[in-house]
Short mmCIF file of C-alpha atoms in Angstrom, two decimals:
data_model
loop_
_atom_site.label_atom_id
_atom_site.label_comp_id
_atom_site.label_asym_id
_atom_site.label_seq_id
_atom_site.Cartn_x
_atom_site.Cartn_y
_atom_site.Cartn_z
CA MET A 1 -46.09 120.42 -38.72
CA ARG A 2 -48.70 123.06 -38.24
CA ARG A 3 -50.96 122.42 -35.33
CA LEU A 4 -54.66 122.75 -35.97
CA ALA A 5 -56.97 123.33 -33.04
CA VAL A 6 -59.96 121.10 -32.68
CA ALA A 7 -62.93 123.26 -31.79
CA ALA A 8 -65.78 122.13 -29.58
CA ALA A 9 -69.07 121.60 -31.33
CA ALA A 10 -70.46 124.92 -30.16
CA THR A 11 -67.26 126.88 -30.73
CA VAL A 12 -66.22 128.46 -34.01
CA LEU A 13 -62.43 128.66 -34.39
CA LEU A 14 -61.60 131.05 -37.20
CA ALA A 15 -58.10 129.83 -38.01
CA GLY A 16 -58.22 130.73 -41.68
CA ALA A 17 -59.47 134.30 -41.40
CA GLY A 18 -57.52 136.68 -43.61
CA THR A 19 -54.74 135.83 -46.03
CA ALA A 20 -51.44 134.55 -44.65
CA PRO A 21 -48.45 136.39 -46.16
CA ALA A 22 -45.86 134.51 -48.19
CA GLN A 23 -42.94 136.54 -46.82
CA THR A 24 -40.27 134.77 -44.79
CA ILE A 25 -38.91 136.70 -41.80
CA ALA A 26 -35.83 135.86 -39.72
CA ILE A 27 -35.30 137.58 -36.37
CA THR A 28 -31.64 137.09 -35.44
CA ASN A 29 -29.30 137.62 -32.46
CA ALA A 30 -32.21 137.98 -30.04
CA ARG A 31 -32.81 136.99 -26.45
CA ILE A 32 -35.87 134.80 -26.98
CA HIS A 33 -38.46 133.99 -24.35
CA THR A 34 -40.13 131.08 -26.11
CA MET A 35 -42.39 130.38 -23.08
CA ALA A 36 -41.98 126.70 -23.97
CA GLY A 37 -38.52 126.16 -22.49
CA PRO A 38 -35.39 128.00 -21.35
CA VAL A 39 -34.58 131.47 -22.61
CA ILE A 40 -32.47 131.31 -25.79
CA GLU A 41 -29.55 133.72 -25.94
CA ARG A 42 -28.56 135.15 -29.34
CA GLY A 43 -31.17 133.01 -31.01
CA THR A 44 -33.03 133.12 -34.29
CA VAL A 45 -36.73 132.86 -35.07
CA VAL A 46 -37.76 132.01 -38.61
CA ILE A 47 -41.32 132.84 -39.66
CA ARG A 48 -42.77 131.44 -42.86
CA ASP A 49 -46.33 131.60 -44.24
CA GLY A 50 -47.69 132.92 -40.96
CA TYR A 51 -46.19 130.22 -38.73
CA ILE A 52 -43.04 129.65 -36.69
CA ALA A 53 -40.80 127.59 -38.99
CA ALA A 54 -37.72 127.37 -36.74
CA VAL A 55 -36.38 128.70 -33.45
CA GLY A 56 -33.06 128.16 -31.72
CA SER A 57 -29.49 129.31 -31.26
CA GLY A 58 -28.09 127.55 -34.32
CA VAL A 59 -30.86 128.19 -36.82
CA GLU A 60 -29.83 129.01 -40.37
CA VAL A 61 -31.38 132.07 -42.00
CA PRO A 62 -33.22 130.99 -45.17
CA ALA A 63 -32.12 132.53 -48.46
CA GLY A 64 -34.22 135.54 -49.39
CA ALA A 65 -35.64 136.03 -45.91
CA ARG A 66 -36.20 139.50 -44.58
CA VAL A 67 -33.78 139.80 -41.63
CA ILE A 68 -34.51 141.74 -38.44
CA ASP A 69 -31.28 142.07 -36.45
CA ALA A 70 -32.42 141.98 -32.81
CA ALA A 71 -28.98 142.16 -31.18
CA GLY A 72 -29.47 143.44 -27.64
CA LYS A 73 -33.23 143.07 -27.99
CA VAL A 74 -35.77 140.72 -26.44
CA VAL A 75 -38.30 138.61 -28.33
CA THR A 76 -41.51 137.23 -26.82
CA PRO A 77 -44.80 135.86 -28.03
CA GLY A 78 -47.35 138.60 -28.58
CA PHE A 79 -49.12 139.52 -25.36
CA ILE A 80 -52.74 138.55 -24.72
CA ASP A 81 -55.06 140.89 -22.81
CA SER A 82 -57.63 138.56 -21.24
CA GLY A 83 -60.40 141.13 -20.81
CA THR A 84 -61.12 144.20 -22.93
CA GLN A 85 -63.78 146.11 -24.86
CA LEU A 86 -61.39 146.80 -27.74
CA GLY A 87 -63.22 147.56 -30.96
CA LEU A 88 -66.49 148.06 -29.10
CA VAL A 89 -65.95 151.37 -27.29
CA GLU A 90 -64.52 154.43 -29.02
CA VAL A 91 -65.56 157.24 -26.64
CA GLY A 92 -67.01 156.08 -23.35
CA ALA A 93 -69.06 159.25 -22.87
CA VAL A 94 -70.71 159.03 -26.31
CA GLU A 95 -73.51 156.48 -26.44
CA GLY A 96 -73.33 155.96 -30.19
CA THR A 97 -69.75 154.70 -29.93
CA ARG A 98 -70.47 152.11 -27.21
CA ASP A 99 -71.36 148.59 -28.34
CA ALA A 100 -70.30 146.53 -25.32
CA ARG A 101 -73.63 146.08 -23.56
CA VAL A 102 -77.29 145.27 -24.19
CA ASN A 103 -79.97 146.95 -22.13
CA ASP A 104 -82.75 144.76 -23.53
CA ASP A 105 -83.14 141.77 -21.21
CA ARG A 106 -84.99 139.77 -23.88
CA VAL A 107 -81.77 138.58 -25.52
CA THR A 108 -78.54 138.68 -23.50
CA ALA A 109 -76.76 135.30 -23.49
CA ALA A 110 -77.06 135.21 -27.28
CA PHE A 111 -75.45 138.63 -27.58
CA ASN A 112 -72.14 138.21 -29.38
CA PRO A 113 -70.19 141.45 -29.89
CA ALA A 114 -68.26 140.12 -32.89
CA ASP A 115 -70.61 141.68 -35.41
CA GLY A 116 -70.10 145.11 -33.82
CA LEU A 117 -66.28 145.10 -33.83
CA ASP A 118 -64.47 148.01 -35.43
CA PRO A 119 -60.90 147.03 -36.36
CA HIS A 120 -60.15 150.69 -37.12
CA SER A 121 -61.14 151.92 -33.66
CA SER A 122 -58.27 154.12 -32.46
CA PRO A 123 -57.54 152.11 -29.25
CA VAL A 124 -56.83 149.02 -31.38
CA ALA A 125 -53.74 150.50 -33.03
CA VAL A 126 -52.57 152.03 -29.73
CA THR A 127 -52.87 148.64 -28.04
CA ARG A 128 -51.09 146.83 -30.86
CA ALA A 129 -48.18 149.25 -30.55
CA ALA A 130 -47.84 148.13 -26.91
CA GLY A 131 -47.00 144.56 -27.95
CA ILE A 132 -50.50 143.13 -27.48
CA THR A 133 -51.44 140.99 -30.45
CA ARG A 134 -54.52 139.14 -29.13
CA ALA A 135 -57.31 140.11 -26.78
CA ILE A 136 -60.48 138.79 -25.26
CA VAL A 137 -63.29 141.17 -26.18
CA ALA A 138 -66.11 140.76 -23.69
CA PRO A 139 -69.49 142.44 -23.23
CA THR A 140 -70.39 144.19 -19.99
CA PRO A 141 -73.61 143.60 -18.04
CA GLY A 142 -76.56 145.68 -19.13
CA ALA A 143 -80.05 144.64 -18.02
CA SER A 144 -79.25 141.04 -17.16
CA LEU A 145 -76.90 138.95 -15.02
CA ILE A 146 -75.69 137.37 -18.24
CA ALA A 147 -73.90 139.94 -20.37
CA GLY A 148 -73.27 137.79 -23.44
CA GLN A 149 -70.46 135.99 -25.22
CA ALA A 150 -66.75 136.84 -25.18
CA VAL A 151 -64.61 136.39 -28.30
CA LEU A 152 -60.89 136.13 -28.97
CA VAL A 153 -59.55 138.59 -31.52
CA ASP A 154 -56.21 139.40 -33.06
CA LEU A 155 -55.25 143.02 -33.56
CA GLY A 156 -53.93 142.61 -37.08
CA GLY A 157 -57.22 141.98 -38.84
CA GLU A 158 -58.63 144.67 -41.11
CA THR A 159 -62.23 143.46 -41.01
CA PRO A 160 -64.35 142.11 -38.14
CA MET A 161 -64.17 138.61 -39.62
CA GLU A 162 -60.38 138.79 -39.86
CA MET A 163 -60.15 139.97 -36.25
CA VAL A 164 -62.19 137.19 -34.68
CA ARG A 165 -60.13 134.07 -34.01
CA LYS A 166 -62.44 132.10 -31.72
CA SER A 167 -66.08 132.71 -30.97
CA PRO A 168 -67.23 132.28 -28.32
CA VAL A 169 -64.49 131.70 -25.77
CA GLY A 170 -66.83 132.10 -22.83
CA MET A 171 -70.19 133.29 -21.52
CA VAL A 172 -69.93 136.40 -19.34
CA ALA A 173 -72.07 136.82 -16.22
CA VAL A 174 -71.82 138.82 -13.01
CA LEU A 175 -72.46 138.23 -9.32
CA GLY A 176 -71.67 140.34 -6.24
CA GLU A 177 -72.90 143.91 -5.98
CA ARG A 178 -73.71 144.28 -9.68
CA GLY A 179 -75.47 140.94 -9.76
CA SER A 180 -77.47 141.99 -6.72
CA GLN A 181 -78.56 145.22 -8.44
CA LEU A 182 -79.72 143.28 -11.49
CA SER A 183 -81.69 140.76 -9.41
CA GLY A 184 -83.83 142.93 -7.21
CA GLY A 185 -81.28 143.97 -4.63
CA ALA A 186 -79.96 140.78 -3.03
CA ARG A 187 -77.00 138.52 -3.76
CA ALA A 188 -79.04 135.39 -3.05
CA ALA A 189 -81.55 136.47 -5.70
CA ALA A 190 -78.78 136.54 -8.30
CA ILE A 191 -77.79 132.97 -7.41
CA LEU A 192 -81.44 131.92 -7.59
CA ARG A 193 -81.70 133.48 -11.02
CA LEU A 194 -78.65 131.63 -12.34
CA ARG A 195 -80.00 128.34 -10.99
CA GLU A 196 -83.29 128.96 -12.79
CA VAL A 197 -81.45 129.79 -16.01
CA PHE A 198 -79.51 126.52 -16.07
CA GLU A 199 -82.52 124.46 -15.01
CA ASP A 200 -84.36 125.88 -18.00
CA VAL A 201 -81.42 125.29 -20.32
CA ARG A 202 -81.12 121.64 -19.33
CA ASP A 203 -84.87 121.12 -19.64
CA TYR A 204 -84.72 122.72 -23.08
CA MET A 205 -81.87 120.43 -24.13
CA VAL A 206 -84.02 117.38 -23.37
CA ASN A 207 -87.32 118.78 -24.64
CA ARG A 208 -86.27 120.97 -27.56
CA ASN A 209 -88.76 119.39 -30.00
CA ALA A 210 -91.63 119.82 -27.57
CA TYR A 211 -90.67 123.45 -27.01
CA GLU A 212 -90.55 124.10 -30.76
CA THR A 213 -94.11 122.81 -31.12
CA ALA A 214 -95.35 124.81 -28.12
CA SER A 215 -95.88 121.61 -26.14
CA ARG A 216 -93.58 122.56 -23.29
CA ARG A 217 -93.82 125.13 -20.51
CA ASP A 218 -92.50 128.62 -21.03
CA TYR A 219 -88.89 129.29 -20.04
CA SER A 220 -87.34 132.27 -18.32
CA LEU A 221 -85.15 132.89 -21.39
CA SER A 222 -85.69 133.49 -25.08
CA ARG A 223 -85.02 130.69 -27.53
CA LEU A 224 -81.85 132.43 -28.71
CA ASP A 225 -80.53 132.66 -25.15
CA LEU A 226 -81.36 129.02 -24.48
CA GLU A 227 -79.45 127.93 -27.58
CA ALA A 228 -76.47 130.11 -26.64
CA LEU A 229 -76.27 128.57 -23.17
CA VAL A 230 -76.44 124.93 -24.30
CA PRO A 231 -72.63 124.73 -24.90
CA VAL A 232 -72.08 126.20 -21.43
CA ALA A 233 -74.34 123.59 -19.84
CA ARG A 234 -72.44 120.88 -21.73
CA GLY A 235 -69.10 122.15 -20.47
CA GLU A 236 -67.89 123.07 -23.95
CA VAL A 237 -67.78 126.82 -23.28
CA PRO A 238 -66.76 128.21 -19.87
CA LEU A 239 -68.86 130.51 -17.71
CA ILE A 240 -66.90 133.69 -16.96
CA LEU A 241 -68.17 135.06 -13.65
CA GLU A 242 -67.14 138.56 -12.62
CA VAL A 243 -66.93 138.42 -8.84
CA HIS A 244 -64.79 140.23 -6.26
CA ARG A 245 -65.70 139.59 -2.60
CA SER A 246 -64.12 136.51 -1.07
CA SER A 247 -67.47 135.13 0.11
CA ASP A 248 -68.94 135.67 -3.37
CA ILE A 249 -65.99 133.78 -4.87
CA LEU A 250 -66.73 130.80 -2.63
CA VAL A 251 -70.39 130.92 -3.68
CA ALA A 252 -69.31 131.01 -7.34
CA LEU A 253 -67.12 127.91 -6.86
CA ARG A 254 -69.99 126.06 -5.19
CA LEU A 255 -72.45 127.15 -7.87
CA ALA A 256 -70.15 125.95 -10.67
CA ARG A 257 -69.97 122.51 -9.04
CA GLU A 258 -73.73 122.43 -8.61
CA LEU A 259 -74.44 123.52 -12.18
CA ARG A 260 -71.65 121.31 -13.61
CA VAL A 261 -70.12 124.11 -15.65
CA ARG A 262 -66.54 125.13 -16.35
CA LEU A 263 -65.74 128.32 -14.48
CA ILE A 264 -63.36 131.23 -15.01
CA LEU A 265 -63.27 133.87 -12.30
CA ALA A 266 -62.88 137.47 -13.53
CA GLY A 267 -61.83 140.34 -11.31
CA ALA A 268 -61.42 138.36 -8.07
CA THR A 269 -60.12 141.36 -6.13
CA GLU A 270 -60.24 139.38 -2.88
CA GLY A 271 -59.16 136.15 -4.53
CA TRP A 272 -56.01 135.97 -2.39
CA MET A 273 -58.20 135.50 0.69
CA VAL A 274 -59.59 132.21 -0.68
CA ALA A 275 -56.66 131.23 -2.91
CA ASP A 276 -56.44 127.67 -1.58
CA GLU A 277 -60.11 127.04 -2.34
CA ILE A 278 -59.74 128.41 -5.87
CA ALA A 279 -56.67 126.25 -6.47
CA ALA A 280 -58.40 123.14 -5.14
CA ALA A 281 -61.28 123.74 -7.56
CA GLY A 282 -58.86 124.05 -10.49
CA VAL A 283 -60.46 127.33 -11.55
CA PRO A 284 -58.35 129.95 -13.37
CA VAL A 285 -58.50 133.63 -12.46
CA VAL A 286 -58.36 136.63 -14.79
CA LEU A 287 -57.40 139.80 -12.92
CA ASN A 288 -55.82 143.21 -13.19
CA PRO A 289 -52.76 143.23 -10.88
CA LEU A 290 -52.83 147.04 -10.69
CA VAL A 291 -56.00 147.01 -8.60
CA ASN A 292 -54.99 148.05 -5.09
CA LEU A 293 -57.70 150.45 -3.90
CA PRO A 294 -61.29 149.41 -3.20
CA SER A 295 -63.82 151.04 -5.50
CA SER A 296 -66.68 149.40 -3.60
CA PHE A 297 -67.37 147.51 -0.39
CA GLU A 298 -66.85 144.18 -2.16
CA GLN A 299 -63.23 145.17 -2.87
CA LEU A 300 -62.10 146.12 0.62
CA GLY A 301 -59.41 143.43 0.50
CA ALA A 302 -57.72 144.84 -2.62
CA THR A 303 -53.95 144.41 -2.66
CA LEU A 304 -51.14 144.59 -5.19
CA GLU A 305 -50.05 141.15 -3.96
CA ASN A 306 -53.22 139.45 -5.20
CA ALA A 307 -51.61 137.91 -8.28
CA ALA A 308 -48.52 136.72 -6.39
CA ARG A 309 -50.55 135.10 -3.62
CA LEU A 310 -52.89 133.35 -6.05
CA HIS A 311 -49.92 132.05 -8.04
CA ALA A 312 -48.20 130.83 -4.89
CA ALA A 313 -51.34 128.85 -4.04
CA GLY A 314 -51.24 127.12 -7.43
CA VAL A 315 -53.92 129.11 -9.24
CA THR A 316 -53.54 129.69 -12.99
CA VAL A 317 -53.58 133.46 -13.45
CA ALA A 318 -54.07 135.55 -16.58
CA PHE A 319 -53.88 139.35 -16.70
CA ALA A 320 -56.46 141.74 -18.11
CA SER A 321 -57.02 145.48 -18.34
CA PHE A 322 -60.84 145.19 -18.41
CA ASP A 323 -60.81 148.32 -20.55
CA ALA A 324 -60.82 149.61 -24.10
CA HIS A 325 -58.38 152.51 -23.85
CA ASN A 326 -55.92 151.30 -21.22
CA SER A 327 -55.13 147.84 -22.53
CA ARG A 328 -51.76 149.36 -23.45
CA ASN A 329 -50.88 149.30 -19.73
CA LEU A 330 -50.80 145.49 -19.64
CA LYS A 331 -46.99 145.25 -19.49
CA GLN A 332 -46.96 147.73 -16.61
CA ALA A 333 -49.54 145.60 -14.81
CA ALA A 334 -47.42 142.48 -15.30
CA GLY A 335 -44.30 144.32 -14.14
CA ASN A 336 -46.10 145.51 -11.01
CA ALA A 337 -47.12 141.93 -10.25
CA VAL A 338 -43.42 141.01 -10.26
CA ALA A 339 -42.60 143.98 -8.02
CA TYR A 340 -45.15 142.66 -5.52
CA GLY A 341 -43.94 139.10 -5.33
CA MET A 342 -44.98 137.20 -8.48
CA PRO A 343 -42.07 135.36 -10.14
CA TYR A 344 -40.97 137.04 -13.37
CA GLU A 345 -41.59 133.96 -15.51
CA ALA A 346 -45.08 133.55 -14.05
CA ALA A 347 -46.00 137.16 -14.83
CA LEU A 348 -44.78 136.75 -18.40
CA ARG A 349 -46.79 133.53 -18.70
CA ALA A 350 -49.88 135.38 -17.46
CA VAL A 351 -49.85 137.48 -20.64
CA THR A 352 -48.73 134.71 -23.01
CA VAL A 353 -49.03 130.95 -22.66
CA ASP A 354 -51.08 130.80 -19.46
CA ALA A 355 -53.56 133.27 -20.92
CA ALA A 356 -53.76 131.15 -24.07
CA ARG A 357 -54.32 128.07 -21.91
CA VAL A 358 -57.15 129.71 -19.97
CA TRP A 359 -58.93 130.39 -23.26
CA GLY A 360 -58.24 126.98 -24.74
CA VAL A 361 -56.01 128.14 -27.58
CA ASP A 362 -52.53 127.26 -26.31
CA ASP A 363 -52.15 124.68 -29.09
CA ARG A 364 -52.07 127.56 -31.58
CA TYR A 365 -50.22 130.41 -29.89
CA GLY A 366 -48.87 131.74 -26.63
CA THR A 367 -45.40 130.27 -27.21
CA ILE A 368 -42.69 130.54 -29.86
CA GLU A 369 -42.59 126.96 -31.09
CA VAL A 370 -42.42 125.36 -34.51
CA GLY A 371 -45.93 125.07 -35.93
CA LYS A 372 -47.48 127.82 -33.80
CA GLU A 373 -49.04 130.91 -35.36
CA ALA A 374 -46.40 133.62 -35.58
CA ASP A 375 -47.44 136.30 -33.10
CA VAL A 376 -44.05 137.72 -32.16
CA VAL A 377 -42.89 141.01 -30.62
CA VAL A 378 -39.38 142.50 -30.62
CA TRP A 379 -38.78 144.70 -27.57
CA SER A 380 -35.97 147.19 -27.00
CA GLY A 381 -35.30 145.56 -23.61
CA ASP A 382 -37.11 143.89 -20.73
CA PRO A 383 -40.74 143.59 -21.88
CA LEU A 384 -42.06 144.16 -18.33
CA GLU A 385 -40.05 147.34 -17.83
CA LEU A 386 -42.13 150.51 -18.18
CA THR A 387 -39.56 152.37 -20.30
CA THR A 388 -39.09 149.52 -22.80
CA SER A 389 -40.47 150.19 -26.26
CA VAL A 390 -41.87 147.91 -28.94
CA GLU A 391 -39.76 147.83 -32.10
CA HIS A 392 -41.54 145.22 -34.23
CA VAL A 393 -44.96 143.59 -34.00
CA ILE A 394 -45.68 140.50 -36.08
CA ILE A 395 -49.21 139.07 -36.13
CA ARG A 396 -49.81 135.79 -37.95
CA GLY A 397 -46.51 136.18 -39.73
CA ARG A 398 -47.14 139.69 -41.01
CA GLU A 399 -45.38 142.71 -39.55
CA VAL A 400 -47.94 145.36 -38.67
CA SER A 401 -47.37 149.05 -38.21
CA THR A 402 -46.99 150.51 -34.73
CA ASP A 403 -48.12 153.89 -36.04
CA ASN A 404 -51.27 155.18 -34.37
CA ARG A 405 -53.18 158.33 -33.53
CA GLN A 406 -51.07 159.00 -30.46
CA THR A 407 -47.76 158.74 -32.33
CA ARG A 408 -49.07 160.97 -35.12
CA LEU A 409 -50.17 163.63 -32.66
CA PHE A 410 -46.81 163.37 -30.91
CA GLU A 411 -44.97 163.98 -34.16
CA ARG A 412 -47.29 166.86 -35.02
CA TYR A 413 -46.79 168.75 -31.78
CA ARG A 414 -43.28 167.74 -30.70
CA ARG A 415 -41.86 170.93 -32.28
CA LEU A 416 -43.68 174.21 -32.30
CA ASP A 417 -40.97 176.36 -33.91
CA GLY A 418 -41.92 175.62 -37.50
CA ALA A 419 -44.69 174.49 -39.79
CA MET A 420 -46.52 171.51 -38.33
CA PRO A 421 -46.98 168.40 -40.48
CA ASN A 422 -50.41 167.04 -41.33
CA ALA A 423 -52.10 165.55 -38.28
CA TYR A 424 -53.25 162.48 -40.18
CA ARG A 425 -51.93 160.57 -43.15
CA HIS A 426 -54.18 158.55 -45.40
#
């Protein structure tokens, strides 16, 4: 049976966005990493009406199904990039193409980037061609500690509404050096500010009617921000804190306990230094395993072994590019994590089922199991090997094109001894 996610009261799960195709697809003779059990050799995956209908080594191909012979190929769930600005940033140097931050501190927690998504942004197609079928799209801090709400998107949607699969998946905030800058120049001031925010939110939850009739004291936040933070205060939506220095990570863990909120650590460059404390708190970490050089004083402990050491301590790890244009490097990041000590299966989980678990959507996708949404990728070989290519990308049961601006330019300029083809096809 199809599994339907039960959304929290404050969370909109857009499971029916778009139209599921009626086509039945059978991927045969493949090495299948289901991420729900052992690897299946020479197996078959049957996809029907947008869902996984069957998977195994003895599965019969339905009559009339479109068959993809994947002999010698590898099949995995579509990868999930757990931190991007896909669809929000086209050209970083051009202000009019950047929609990932708000520089008006009047409304920040209520800022949801979903309405500004562009499914036809060129990095979206490039990322999809790299085997990434879902992504967390998150705002970046502007004028406030609280940047706004992150959303889960799929990269097969042709409209913003079709892209968004869960909104919100978390509330993004920042501590450390950036938090200090936004709070008057001191880390402790940022912590004080977050305490004030949640004190106001909880007071508002109890005295909403009095506030609406102007019978309650003023709050430090707008009404829209207060409403947006209520699900976070209730524990229904996690607080995503970008933090890097080991001491700041410990403060974040303590603050989450004090505020009684669910916490996800993002960045965590020095997470390995306090891995046992993170594991004991049961807090997941979203990181880029390619970070190995400090870009600031709070990242002096950067190491390529960060992911491996956190995993060894028992921390749930998910991988992210934290970018719009370089999300395509996610498989390289996962492969590097393996090269520096993370078990292969764990690295693959960090871009599939563990990522889905961090964002509370593992009942829908992240594995190749009967009833799950059919996000499936066929690779030419090892999916974590840099030279491996993507041969087929299926999102919600529909094969999507891997053609993109980069491939079109490649074809245009690969030969210069004759007439060049059109640069773009419409």
